[in-house]
mmCIF file of C-alpha atoms in Angstrom:
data_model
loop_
_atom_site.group_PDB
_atom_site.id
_atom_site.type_symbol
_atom_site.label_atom_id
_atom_site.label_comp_id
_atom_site.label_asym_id
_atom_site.label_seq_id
_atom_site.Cartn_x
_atom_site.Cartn_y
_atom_site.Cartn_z
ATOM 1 C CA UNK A 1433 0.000 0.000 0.000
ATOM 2 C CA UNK A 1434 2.691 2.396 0.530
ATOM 3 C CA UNK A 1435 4.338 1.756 -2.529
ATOM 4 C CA UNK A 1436 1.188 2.402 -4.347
ATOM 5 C CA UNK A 1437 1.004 5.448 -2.580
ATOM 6 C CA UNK A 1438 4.955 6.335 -3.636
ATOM 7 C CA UNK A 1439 3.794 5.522 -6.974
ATOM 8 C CA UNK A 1440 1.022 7.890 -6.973
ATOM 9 C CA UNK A 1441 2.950 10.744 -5.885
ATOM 10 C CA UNK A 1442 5.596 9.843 -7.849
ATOM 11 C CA UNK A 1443 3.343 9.915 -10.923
ATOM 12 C CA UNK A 1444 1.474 12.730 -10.139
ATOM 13 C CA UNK A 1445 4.232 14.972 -9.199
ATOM 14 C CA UNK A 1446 6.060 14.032 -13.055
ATOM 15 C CA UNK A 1447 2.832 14.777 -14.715
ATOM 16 C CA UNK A 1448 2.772 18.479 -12.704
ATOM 17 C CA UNK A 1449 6.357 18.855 -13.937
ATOM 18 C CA UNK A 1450 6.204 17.540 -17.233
ATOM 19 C CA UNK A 1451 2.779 19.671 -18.171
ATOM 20 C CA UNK A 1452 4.943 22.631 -16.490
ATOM 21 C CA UNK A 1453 7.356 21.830 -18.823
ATOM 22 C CA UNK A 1454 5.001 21.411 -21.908
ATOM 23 C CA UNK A 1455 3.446 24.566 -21.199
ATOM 24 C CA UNK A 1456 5.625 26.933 -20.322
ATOM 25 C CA UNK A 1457 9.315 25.725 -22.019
ATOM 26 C CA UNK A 1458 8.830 26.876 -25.683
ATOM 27 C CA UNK A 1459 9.893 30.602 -25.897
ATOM 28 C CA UNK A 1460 9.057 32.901 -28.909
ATOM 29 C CA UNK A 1461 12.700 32.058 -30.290
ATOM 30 C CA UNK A 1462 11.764 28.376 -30.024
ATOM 31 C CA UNK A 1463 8.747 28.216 -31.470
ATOM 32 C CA UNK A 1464 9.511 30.493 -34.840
ATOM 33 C CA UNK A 1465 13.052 27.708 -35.183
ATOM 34 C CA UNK A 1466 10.262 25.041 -34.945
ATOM 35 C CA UNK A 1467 7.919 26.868 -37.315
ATOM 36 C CA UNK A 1468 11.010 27.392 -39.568
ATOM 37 C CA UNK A 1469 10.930 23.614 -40.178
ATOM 38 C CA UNK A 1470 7.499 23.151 -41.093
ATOM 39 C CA UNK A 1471 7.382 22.961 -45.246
ATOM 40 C CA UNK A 1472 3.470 23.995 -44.342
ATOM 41 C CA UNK A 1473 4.840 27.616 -43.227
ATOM 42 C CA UNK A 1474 5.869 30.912 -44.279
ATOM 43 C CA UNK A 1475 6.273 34.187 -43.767
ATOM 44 C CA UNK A 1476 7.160 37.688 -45.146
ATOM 45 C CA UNK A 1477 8.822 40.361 -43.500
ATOM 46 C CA UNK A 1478 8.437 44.264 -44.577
ATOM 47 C CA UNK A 1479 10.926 46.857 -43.307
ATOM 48 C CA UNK A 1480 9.584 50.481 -42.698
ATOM 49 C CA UNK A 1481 11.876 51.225 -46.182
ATOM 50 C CA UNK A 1482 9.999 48.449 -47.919
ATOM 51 C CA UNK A 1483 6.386 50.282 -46.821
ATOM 52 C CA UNK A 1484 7.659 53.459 -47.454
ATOM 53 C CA UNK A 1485 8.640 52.318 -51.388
ATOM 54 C CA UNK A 1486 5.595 50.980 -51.839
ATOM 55 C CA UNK A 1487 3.888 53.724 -50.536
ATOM 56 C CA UNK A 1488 6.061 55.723 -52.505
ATOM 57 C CA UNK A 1489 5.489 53.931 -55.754
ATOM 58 C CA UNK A 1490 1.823 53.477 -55.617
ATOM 59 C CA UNK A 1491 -0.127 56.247 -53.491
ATOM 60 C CA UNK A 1492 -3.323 54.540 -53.617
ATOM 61 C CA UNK A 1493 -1.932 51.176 -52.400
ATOM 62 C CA UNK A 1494 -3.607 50.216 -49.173
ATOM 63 C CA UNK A 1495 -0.813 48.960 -47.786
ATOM 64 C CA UNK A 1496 0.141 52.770 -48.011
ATOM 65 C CA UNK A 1497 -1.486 53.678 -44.545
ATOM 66 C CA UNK A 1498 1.743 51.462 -43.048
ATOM 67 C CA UNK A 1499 4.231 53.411 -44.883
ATOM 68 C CA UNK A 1500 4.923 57.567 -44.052
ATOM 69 C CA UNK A 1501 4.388 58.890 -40.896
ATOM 70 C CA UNK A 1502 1.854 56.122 -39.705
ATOM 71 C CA UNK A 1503 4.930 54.872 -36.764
ATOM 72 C CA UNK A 1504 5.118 51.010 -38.076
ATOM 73 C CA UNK A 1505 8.766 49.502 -38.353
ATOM 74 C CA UNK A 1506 7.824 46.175 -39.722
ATOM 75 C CA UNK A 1507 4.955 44.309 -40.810
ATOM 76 C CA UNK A 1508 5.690 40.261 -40.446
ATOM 77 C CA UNK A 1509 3.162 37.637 -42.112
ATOM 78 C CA UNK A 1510 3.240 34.412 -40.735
ATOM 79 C CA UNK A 1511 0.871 32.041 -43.174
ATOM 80 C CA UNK A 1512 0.486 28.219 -41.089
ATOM 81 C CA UNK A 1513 -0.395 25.681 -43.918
ATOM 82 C CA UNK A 1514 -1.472 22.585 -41.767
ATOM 83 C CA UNK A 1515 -2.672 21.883 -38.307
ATOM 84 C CA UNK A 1516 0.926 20.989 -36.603
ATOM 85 C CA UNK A 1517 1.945 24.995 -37.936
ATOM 86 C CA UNK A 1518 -1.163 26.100 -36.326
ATOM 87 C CA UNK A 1519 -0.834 24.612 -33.204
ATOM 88 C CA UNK A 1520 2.493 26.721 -33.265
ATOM 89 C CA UNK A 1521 0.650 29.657 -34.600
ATOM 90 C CA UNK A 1522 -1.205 29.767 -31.509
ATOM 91 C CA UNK A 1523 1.765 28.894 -29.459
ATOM 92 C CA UNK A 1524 3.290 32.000 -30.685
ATOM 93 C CA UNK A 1525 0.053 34.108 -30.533
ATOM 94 C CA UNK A 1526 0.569 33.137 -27.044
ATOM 95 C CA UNK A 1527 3.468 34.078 -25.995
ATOM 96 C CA UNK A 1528 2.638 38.150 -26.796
ATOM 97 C CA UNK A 1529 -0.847 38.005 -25.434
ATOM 98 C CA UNK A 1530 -0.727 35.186 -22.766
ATOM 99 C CA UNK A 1531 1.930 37.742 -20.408
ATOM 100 C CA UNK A 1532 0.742 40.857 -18.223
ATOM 101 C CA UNK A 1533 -3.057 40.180 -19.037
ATOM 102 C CA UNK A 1534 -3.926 43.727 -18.285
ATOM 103 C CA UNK A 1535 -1.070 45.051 -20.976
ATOM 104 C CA UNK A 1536 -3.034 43.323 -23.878
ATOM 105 C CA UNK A 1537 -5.798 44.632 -25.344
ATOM 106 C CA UNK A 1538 -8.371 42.854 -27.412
ATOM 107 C CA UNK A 1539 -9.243 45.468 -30.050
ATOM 108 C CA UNK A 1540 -12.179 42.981 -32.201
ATOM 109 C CA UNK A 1541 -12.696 40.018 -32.401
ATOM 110 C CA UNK A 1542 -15.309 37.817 -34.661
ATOM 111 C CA UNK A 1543 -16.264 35.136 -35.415
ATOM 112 C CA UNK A 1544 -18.701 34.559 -38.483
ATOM 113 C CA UNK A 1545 -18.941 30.780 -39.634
ATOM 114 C CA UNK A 1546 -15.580 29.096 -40.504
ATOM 115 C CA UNK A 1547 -13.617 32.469 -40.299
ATOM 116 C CA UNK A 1548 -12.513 33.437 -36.759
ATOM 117 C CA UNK A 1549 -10.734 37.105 -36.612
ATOM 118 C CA UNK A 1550 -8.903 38.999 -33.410
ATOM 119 C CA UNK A 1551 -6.785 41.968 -33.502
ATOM 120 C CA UNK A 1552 -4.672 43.039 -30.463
ATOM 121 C CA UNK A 1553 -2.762 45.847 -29.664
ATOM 122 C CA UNK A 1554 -0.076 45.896 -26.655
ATOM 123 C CA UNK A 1555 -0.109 48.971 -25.814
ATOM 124 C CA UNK A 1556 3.119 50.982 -24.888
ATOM 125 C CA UNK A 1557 1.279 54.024 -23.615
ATOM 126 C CA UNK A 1558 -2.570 55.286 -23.938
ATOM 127 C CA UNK A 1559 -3.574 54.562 -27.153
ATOM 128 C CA UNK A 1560 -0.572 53.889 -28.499
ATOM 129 C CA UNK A 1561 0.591 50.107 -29.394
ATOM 130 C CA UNK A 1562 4.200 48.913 -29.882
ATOM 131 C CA UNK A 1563 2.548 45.328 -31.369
ATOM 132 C CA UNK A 1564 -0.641 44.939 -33.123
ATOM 133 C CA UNK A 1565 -1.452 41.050 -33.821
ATOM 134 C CA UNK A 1566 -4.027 40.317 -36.085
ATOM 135 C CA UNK A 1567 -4.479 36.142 -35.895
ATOM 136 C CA UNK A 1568 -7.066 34.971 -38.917
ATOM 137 C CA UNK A 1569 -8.303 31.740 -39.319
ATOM 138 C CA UNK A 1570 -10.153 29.816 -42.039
ATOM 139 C CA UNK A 1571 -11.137 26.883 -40.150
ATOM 140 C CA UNK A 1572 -9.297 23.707 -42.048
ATOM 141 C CA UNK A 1573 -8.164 26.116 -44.996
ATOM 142 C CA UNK A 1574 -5.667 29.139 -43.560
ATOM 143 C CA UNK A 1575 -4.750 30.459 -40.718
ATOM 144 C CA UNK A 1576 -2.529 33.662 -41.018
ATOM 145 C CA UNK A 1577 -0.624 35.653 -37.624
ATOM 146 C CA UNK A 1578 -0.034 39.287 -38.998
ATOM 147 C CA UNK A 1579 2.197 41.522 -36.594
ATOM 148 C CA UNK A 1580 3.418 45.307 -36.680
ATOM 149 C CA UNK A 1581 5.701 46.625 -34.436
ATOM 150 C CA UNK A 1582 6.461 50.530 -34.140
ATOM 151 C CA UNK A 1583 4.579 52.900 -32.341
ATOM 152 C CA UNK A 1584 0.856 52.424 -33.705
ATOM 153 C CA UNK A 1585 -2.302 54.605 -32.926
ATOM 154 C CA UNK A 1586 -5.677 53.601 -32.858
ATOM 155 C CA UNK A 1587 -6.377 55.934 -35.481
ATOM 156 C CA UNK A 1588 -4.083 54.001 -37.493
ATOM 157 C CA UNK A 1589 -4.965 50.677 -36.708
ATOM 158 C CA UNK A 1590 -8.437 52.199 -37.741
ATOM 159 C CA UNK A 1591 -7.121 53.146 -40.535
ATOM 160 C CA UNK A 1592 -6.014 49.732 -41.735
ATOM 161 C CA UNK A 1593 -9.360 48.318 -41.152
ATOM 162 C CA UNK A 1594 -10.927 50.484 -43.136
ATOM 163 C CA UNK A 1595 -7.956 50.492 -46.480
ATOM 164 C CA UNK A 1596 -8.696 46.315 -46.610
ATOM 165 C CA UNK A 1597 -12.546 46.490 -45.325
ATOM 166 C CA UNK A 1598 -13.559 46.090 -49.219
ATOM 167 C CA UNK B 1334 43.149 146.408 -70.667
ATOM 168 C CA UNK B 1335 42.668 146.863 -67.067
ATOM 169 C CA UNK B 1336 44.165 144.471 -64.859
ATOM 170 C CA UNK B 1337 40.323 144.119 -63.209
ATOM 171 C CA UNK B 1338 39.606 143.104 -67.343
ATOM 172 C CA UNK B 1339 42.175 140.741 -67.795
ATOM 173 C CA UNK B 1340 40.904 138.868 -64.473
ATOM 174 C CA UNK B 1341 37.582 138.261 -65.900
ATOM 175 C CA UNK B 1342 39.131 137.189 -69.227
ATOM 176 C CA UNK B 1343 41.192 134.798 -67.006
ATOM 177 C CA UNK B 1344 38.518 133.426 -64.994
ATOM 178 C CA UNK B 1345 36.559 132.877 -68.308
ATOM 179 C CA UNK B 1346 39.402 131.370 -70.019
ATOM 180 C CA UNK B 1347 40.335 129.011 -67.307
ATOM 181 C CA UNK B 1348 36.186 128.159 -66.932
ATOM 182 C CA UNK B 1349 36.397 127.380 -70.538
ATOM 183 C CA UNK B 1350 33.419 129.986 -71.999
ATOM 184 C CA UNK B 1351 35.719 132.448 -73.322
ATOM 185 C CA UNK B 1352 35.129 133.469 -77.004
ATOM 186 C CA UNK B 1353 37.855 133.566 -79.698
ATOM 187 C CA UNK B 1354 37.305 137.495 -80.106
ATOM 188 C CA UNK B 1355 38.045 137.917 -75.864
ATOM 189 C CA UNK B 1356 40.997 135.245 -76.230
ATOM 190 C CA UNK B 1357 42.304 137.362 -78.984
ATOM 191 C CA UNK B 1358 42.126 140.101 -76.772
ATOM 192 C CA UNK B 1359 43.458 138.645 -73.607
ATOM 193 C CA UNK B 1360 46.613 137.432 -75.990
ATOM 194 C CA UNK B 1361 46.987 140.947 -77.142
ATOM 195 C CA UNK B 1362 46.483 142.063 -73.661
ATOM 196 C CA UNK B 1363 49.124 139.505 -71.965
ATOM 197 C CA UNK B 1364 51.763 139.943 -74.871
ATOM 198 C CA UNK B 1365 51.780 143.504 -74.410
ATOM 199 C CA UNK B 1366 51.584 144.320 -70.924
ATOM 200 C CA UNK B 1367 54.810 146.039 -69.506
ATOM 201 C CA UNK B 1368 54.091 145.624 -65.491
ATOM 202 C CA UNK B 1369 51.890 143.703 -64.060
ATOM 203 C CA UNK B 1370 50.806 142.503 -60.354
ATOM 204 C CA UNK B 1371 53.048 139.345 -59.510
ATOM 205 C CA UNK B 1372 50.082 137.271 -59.108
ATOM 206 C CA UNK B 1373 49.027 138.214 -62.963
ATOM 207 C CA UNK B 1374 52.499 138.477 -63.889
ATOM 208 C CA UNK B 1375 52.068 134.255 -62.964
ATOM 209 C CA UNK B 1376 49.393 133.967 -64.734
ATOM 210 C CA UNK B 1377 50.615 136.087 -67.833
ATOM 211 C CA UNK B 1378 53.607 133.354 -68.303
ATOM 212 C CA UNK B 1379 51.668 130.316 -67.635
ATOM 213 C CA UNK B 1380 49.110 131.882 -70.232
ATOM 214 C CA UNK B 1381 51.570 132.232 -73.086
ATOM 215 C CA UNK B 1382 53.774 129.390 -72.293
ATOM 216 C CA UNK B 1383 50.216 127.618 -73.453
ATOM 217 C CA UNK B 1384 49.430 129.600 -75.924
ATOM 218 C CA UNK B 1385 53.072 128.857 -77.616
ATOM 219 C CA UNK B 1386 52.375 125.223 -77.222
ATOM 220 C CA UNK B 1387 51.038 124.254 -80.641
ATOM 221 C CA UNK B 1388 48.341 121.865 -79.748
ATOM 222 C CA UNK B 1389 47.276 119.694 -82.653
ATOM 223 C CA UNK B 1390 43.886 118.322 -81.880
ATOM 224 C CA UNK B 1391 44.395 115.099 -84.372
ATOM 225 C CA UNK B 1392 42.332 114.237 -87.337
ATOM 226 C CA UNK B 1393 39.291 111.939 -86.388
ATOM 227 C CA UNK B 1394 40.095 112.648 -82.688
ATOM 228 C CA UNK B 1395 36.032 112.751 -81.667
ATOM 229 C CA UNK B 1396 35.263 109.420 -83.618
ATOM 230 C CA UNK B 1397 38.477 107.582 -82.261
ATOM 231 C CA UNK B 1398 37.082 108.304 -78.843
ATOM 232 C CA UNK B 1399 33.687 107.586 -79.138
ATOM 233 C CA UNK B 1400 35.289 103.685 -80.665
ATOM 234 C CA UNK B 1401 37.517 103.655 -77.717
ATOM 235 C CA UNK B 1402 34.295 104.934 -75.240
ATOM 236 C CA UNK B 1403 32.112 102.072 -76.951
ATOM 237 C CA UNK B 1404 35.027 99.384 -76.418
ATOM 238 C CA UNK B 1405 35.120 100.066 -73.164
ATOM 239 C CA UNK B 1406 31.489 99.588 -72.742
ATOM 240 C CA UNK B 1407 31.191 96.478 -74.618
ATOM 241 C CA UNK B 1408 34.257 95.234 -72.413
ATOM 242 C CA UNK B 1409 32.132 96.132 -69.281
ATOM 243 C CA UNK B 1410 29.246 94.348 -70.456
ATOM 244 C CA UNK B 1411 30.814 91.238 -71.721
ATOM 245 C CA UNK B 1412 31.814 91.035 -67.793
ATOM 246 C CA UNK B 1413 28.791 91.426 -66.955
ATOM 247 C CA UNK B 1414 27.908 88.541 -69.492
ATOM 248 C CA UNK B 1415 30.646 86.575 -68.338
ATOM 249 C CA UNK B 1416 30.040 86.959 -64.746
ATOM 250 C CA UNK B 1417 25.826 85.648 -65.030
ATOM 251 C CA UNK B 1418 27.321 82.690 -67.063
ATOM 252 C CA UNK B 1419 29.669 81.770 -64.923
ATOM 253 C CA UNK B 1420 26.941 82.008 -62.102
ATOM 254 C CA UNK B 1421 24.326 79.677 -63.851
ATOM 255 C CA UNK B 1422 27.164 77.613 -64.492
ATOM 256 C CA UNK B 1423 28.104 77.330 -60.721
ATOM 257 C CA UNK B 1424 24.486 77.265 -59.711
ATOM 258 C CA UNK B 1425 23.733 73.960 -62.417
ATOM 259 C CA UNK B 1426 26.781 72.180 -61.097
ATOM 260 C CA UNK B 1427 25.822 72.943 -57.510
ATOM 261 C CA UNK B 1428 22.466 71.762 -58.120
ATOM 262 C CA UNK B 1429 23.545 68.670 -60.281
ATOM 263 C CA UNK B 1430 26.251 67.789 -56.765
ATOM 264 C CA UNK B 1431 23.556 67.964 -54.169
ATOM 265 C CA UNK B 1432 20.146 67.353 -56.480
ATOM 266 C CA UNK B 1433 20.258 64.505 -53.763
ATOM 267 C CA UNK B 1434 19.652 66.588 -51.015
ATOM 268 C CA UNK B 1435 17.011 68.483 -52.624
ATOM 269 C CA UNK B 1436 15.022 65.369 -53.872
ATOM 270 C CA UNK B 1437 13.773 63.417 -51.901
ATOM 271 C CA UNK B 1438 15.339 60.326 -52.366
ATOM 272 C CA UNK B 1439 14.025 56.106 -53.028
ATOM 273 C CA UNK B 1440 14.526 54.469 -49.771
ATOM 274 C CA UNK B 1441 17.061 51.573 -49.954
ATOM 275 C CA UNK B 1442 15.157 48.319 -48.997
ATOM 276 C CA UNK B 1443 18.285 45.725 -49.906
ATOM 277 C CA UNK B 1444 16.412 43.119 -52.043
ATOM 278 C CA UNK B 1445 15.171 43.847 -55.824
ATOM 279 C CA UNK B 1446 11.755 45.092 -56.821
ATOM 280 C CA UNK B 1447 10.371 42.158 -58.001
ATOM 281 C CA UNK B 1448 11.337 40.632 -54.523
ATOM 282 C CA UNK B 1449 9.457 43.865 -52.907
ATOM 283 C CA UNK B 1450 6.279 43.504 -54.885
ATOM 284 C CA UNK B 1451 6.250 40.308 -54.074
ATOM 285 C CA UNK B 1452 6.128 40.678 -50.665
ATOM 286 C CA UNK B 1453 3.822 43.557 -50.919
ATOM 287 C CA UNK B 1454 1.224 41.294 -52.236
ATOM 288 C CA UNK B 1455 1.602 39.058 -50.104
ATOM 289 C CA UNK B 1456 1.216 41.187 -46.980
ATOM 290 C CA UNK B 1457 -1.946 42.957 -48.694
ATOM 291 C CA UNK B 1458 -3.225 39.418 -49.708
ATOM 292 C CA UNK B 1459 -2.770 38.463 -46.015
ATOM 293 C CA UNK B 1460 -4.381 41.665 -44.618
ATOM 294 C CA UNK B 1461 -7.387 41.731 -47.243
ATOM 295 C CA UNK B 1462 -7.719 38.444 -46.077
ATOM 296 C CA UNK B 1463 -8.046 38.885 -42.023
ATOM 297 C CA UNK B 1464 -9.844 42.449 -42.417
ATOM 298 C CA UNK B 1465 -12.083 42.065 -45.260
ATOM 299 C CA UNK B 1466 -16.003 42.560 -44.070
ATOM 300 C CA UNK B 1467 -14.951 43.178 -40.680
ATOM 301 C CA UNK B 1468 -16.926 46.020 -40.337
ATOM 302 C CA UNK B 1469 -20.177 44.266 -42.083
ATOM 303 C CA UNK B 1470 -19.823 41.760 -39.089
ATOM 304 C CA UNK B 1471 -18.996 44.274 -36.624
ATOM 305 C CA UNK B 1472 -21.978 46.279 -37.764
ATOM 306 C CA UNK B 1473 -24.275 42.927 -37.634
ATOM 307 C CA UNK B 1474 -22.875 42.226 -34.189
ATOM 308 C CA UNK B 1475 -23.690 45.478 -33.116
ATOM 309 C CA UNK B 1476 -27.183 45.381 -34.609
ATOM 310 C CA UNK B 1477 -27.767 42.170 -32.942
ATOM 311 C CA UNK B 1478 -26.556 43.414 -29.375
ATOM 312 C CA UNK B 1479 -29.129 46.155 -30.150
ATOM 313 C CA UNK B 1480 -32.010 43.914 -31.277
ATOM 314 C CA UNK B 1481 -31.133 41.634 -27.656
ATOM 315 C CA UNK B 1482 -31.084 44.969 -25.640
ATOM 316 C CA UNK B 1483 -34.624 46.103 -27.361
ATOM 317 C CA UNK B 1484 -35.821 42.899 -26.408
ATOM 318 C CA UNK B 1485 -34.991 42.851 -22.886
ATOM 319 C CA UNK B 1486 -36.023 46.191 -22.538
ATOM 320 C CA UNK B 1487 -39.667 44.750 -23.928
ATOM 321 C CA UNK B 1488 -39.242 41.566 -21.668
ATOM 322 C CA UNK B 1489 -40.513 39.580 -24.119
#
């Protein structure tokens, strides 16, 4: 009986470690060098030079309201092609939203059908955002993690909505 | 001639109005006068040490001046020529050195066009993707958050 008991504790103390372990070991770093092996993913990285070309090039190009004096340094598009990518997806999602809970800041989110949308801003002072994640999913078809980093205002985050709202 | 007379012929000769009758008679005057006041007696000598000078005025004297007069003017304005071409000159080459300055220049992004448009559509593709017909959802959320407020207000 009280090697049962041993057992038990034994057991239950390697599943509290191991979950501990599961849950919490993979940093950002880790997850993007796992990501990196997936054939299923990719991504595409803009510079603030790279917006402000294209804004410079073609005026009425939505992606224009990233580019000038809108505050974004970079616009990353992670694009997860099968389930295993999107488990990391949200693994990654996780690790900017799943800190200081009262940091992040849902801005929308929807879901209508298959599609499942949230945008969130981490804001680096009142109304101002240093990351702005926007996670889409098509439910067994694509699931995309979009993220801007600068010095964002609502108004601009606005703004996007409304340039890609068509 | 009164030495008061030969003053004013003097002062007239020297201002350059005097006629050829009164210089006639100031010459007559001068050459003949015995004594005289020093200060004329000066003036008497330095008058016809002049007047002995033979002073040939030469032959086309006005028109050779008015050449020399005009090359001197066309001399001042082909400086003045010189000088604006030389400063549109400077001002093009100045211009052409720093046009870089002045327009405002491509940024450098470090991969090739095609490359950036490439990524640019992707990006947009991405965003159209997420943020199309948010609004037309947000607006039928917000419709139906009304429609479940009117209703409680009506308990039904």
């Amino acid at each position: 009986m009280t090697a049962m008991r041993r057992l038990i504790v034994l057991f239950t103390i390697a599943f509290f470690i191991g979950t501990a372990l599961t849950a919490n070991a993979l940093t950002r770093a880790e997850i993007i060098r796992l990501l990196a092996q997936e054939k299923s993913f990719n991504v595409t990285y803009m510079t603030k030079a790279m917006l402000d070309k294209v804004a410079a090039s073609k005026k009425d190009y939505p992606l224009a309201v990233l580019a000038d004096n809108a505050g974004v340094n970079s616009v990353r598009v992670f694009e997860f092609g099968d389930q295993v990518a999107v488990d990391y997806g949200k693994a990654l999602l996780n690790t900017y939203i799943s800190g200081d809970k009262e940091a992040d800041l849902m801005l929308l989110q929807q879901q209508e059908g298959y599609r499942y949308v949230a945008i969130y801003g981490l804001p680096t002072q009142a109304h101002i955002y240093g990351t702005v994640l926007i996670f889409s999913e098509y439910y067994n078809y694509k699931t995309t993690l979009i993220i801007i980093n600068g010095s964002i205002s609502d108004d601009t985050v606005g703004k996007l909505i409304e340039a890609f709202d068509k | 001639m009164s030495e008061y007379d030969i003053n004013k012929l003097l002062e007239r000769y020297y201002s350059g109005i005097i006629t050829p009758k009164e210089y006639q008679e100031l010459l007559s005057a001068m050459d003949s006068a015995q004594v005289l006041l020093p200060d004329l007696e000066v003036e008497r000598k330095i008058f016809m040490a002049i007047h002995k000078c033979d002073i040939s005025v030469p032959e086309n004297l006005e028109h050779r001046l008015s050449k020399a007069i005009d090359r001197r003017n066309r001399r001042f304005h082909n400086t003045i020529k010189a000088f604006v071409a030389s400063a549109a000159v400077a001002t093009g080459i100045i211009f052409i050195t720093f046009a870089g300055y002045f327009t405002p220049s491509q940024p450098d992004t470090g991969i090739s066009d095609e490359e950036l448009w490439r990524r640019a559509e992707n990006v947009d593709a991405a965003l159209r993707s997420a943020l199309s017909g948010l609004s037309e959802g947000q607006n039928a959320g917000i419709e139906c958050v009304e429609e479940i407020k009117i209703t409680q207000n009506l308990n039904i």
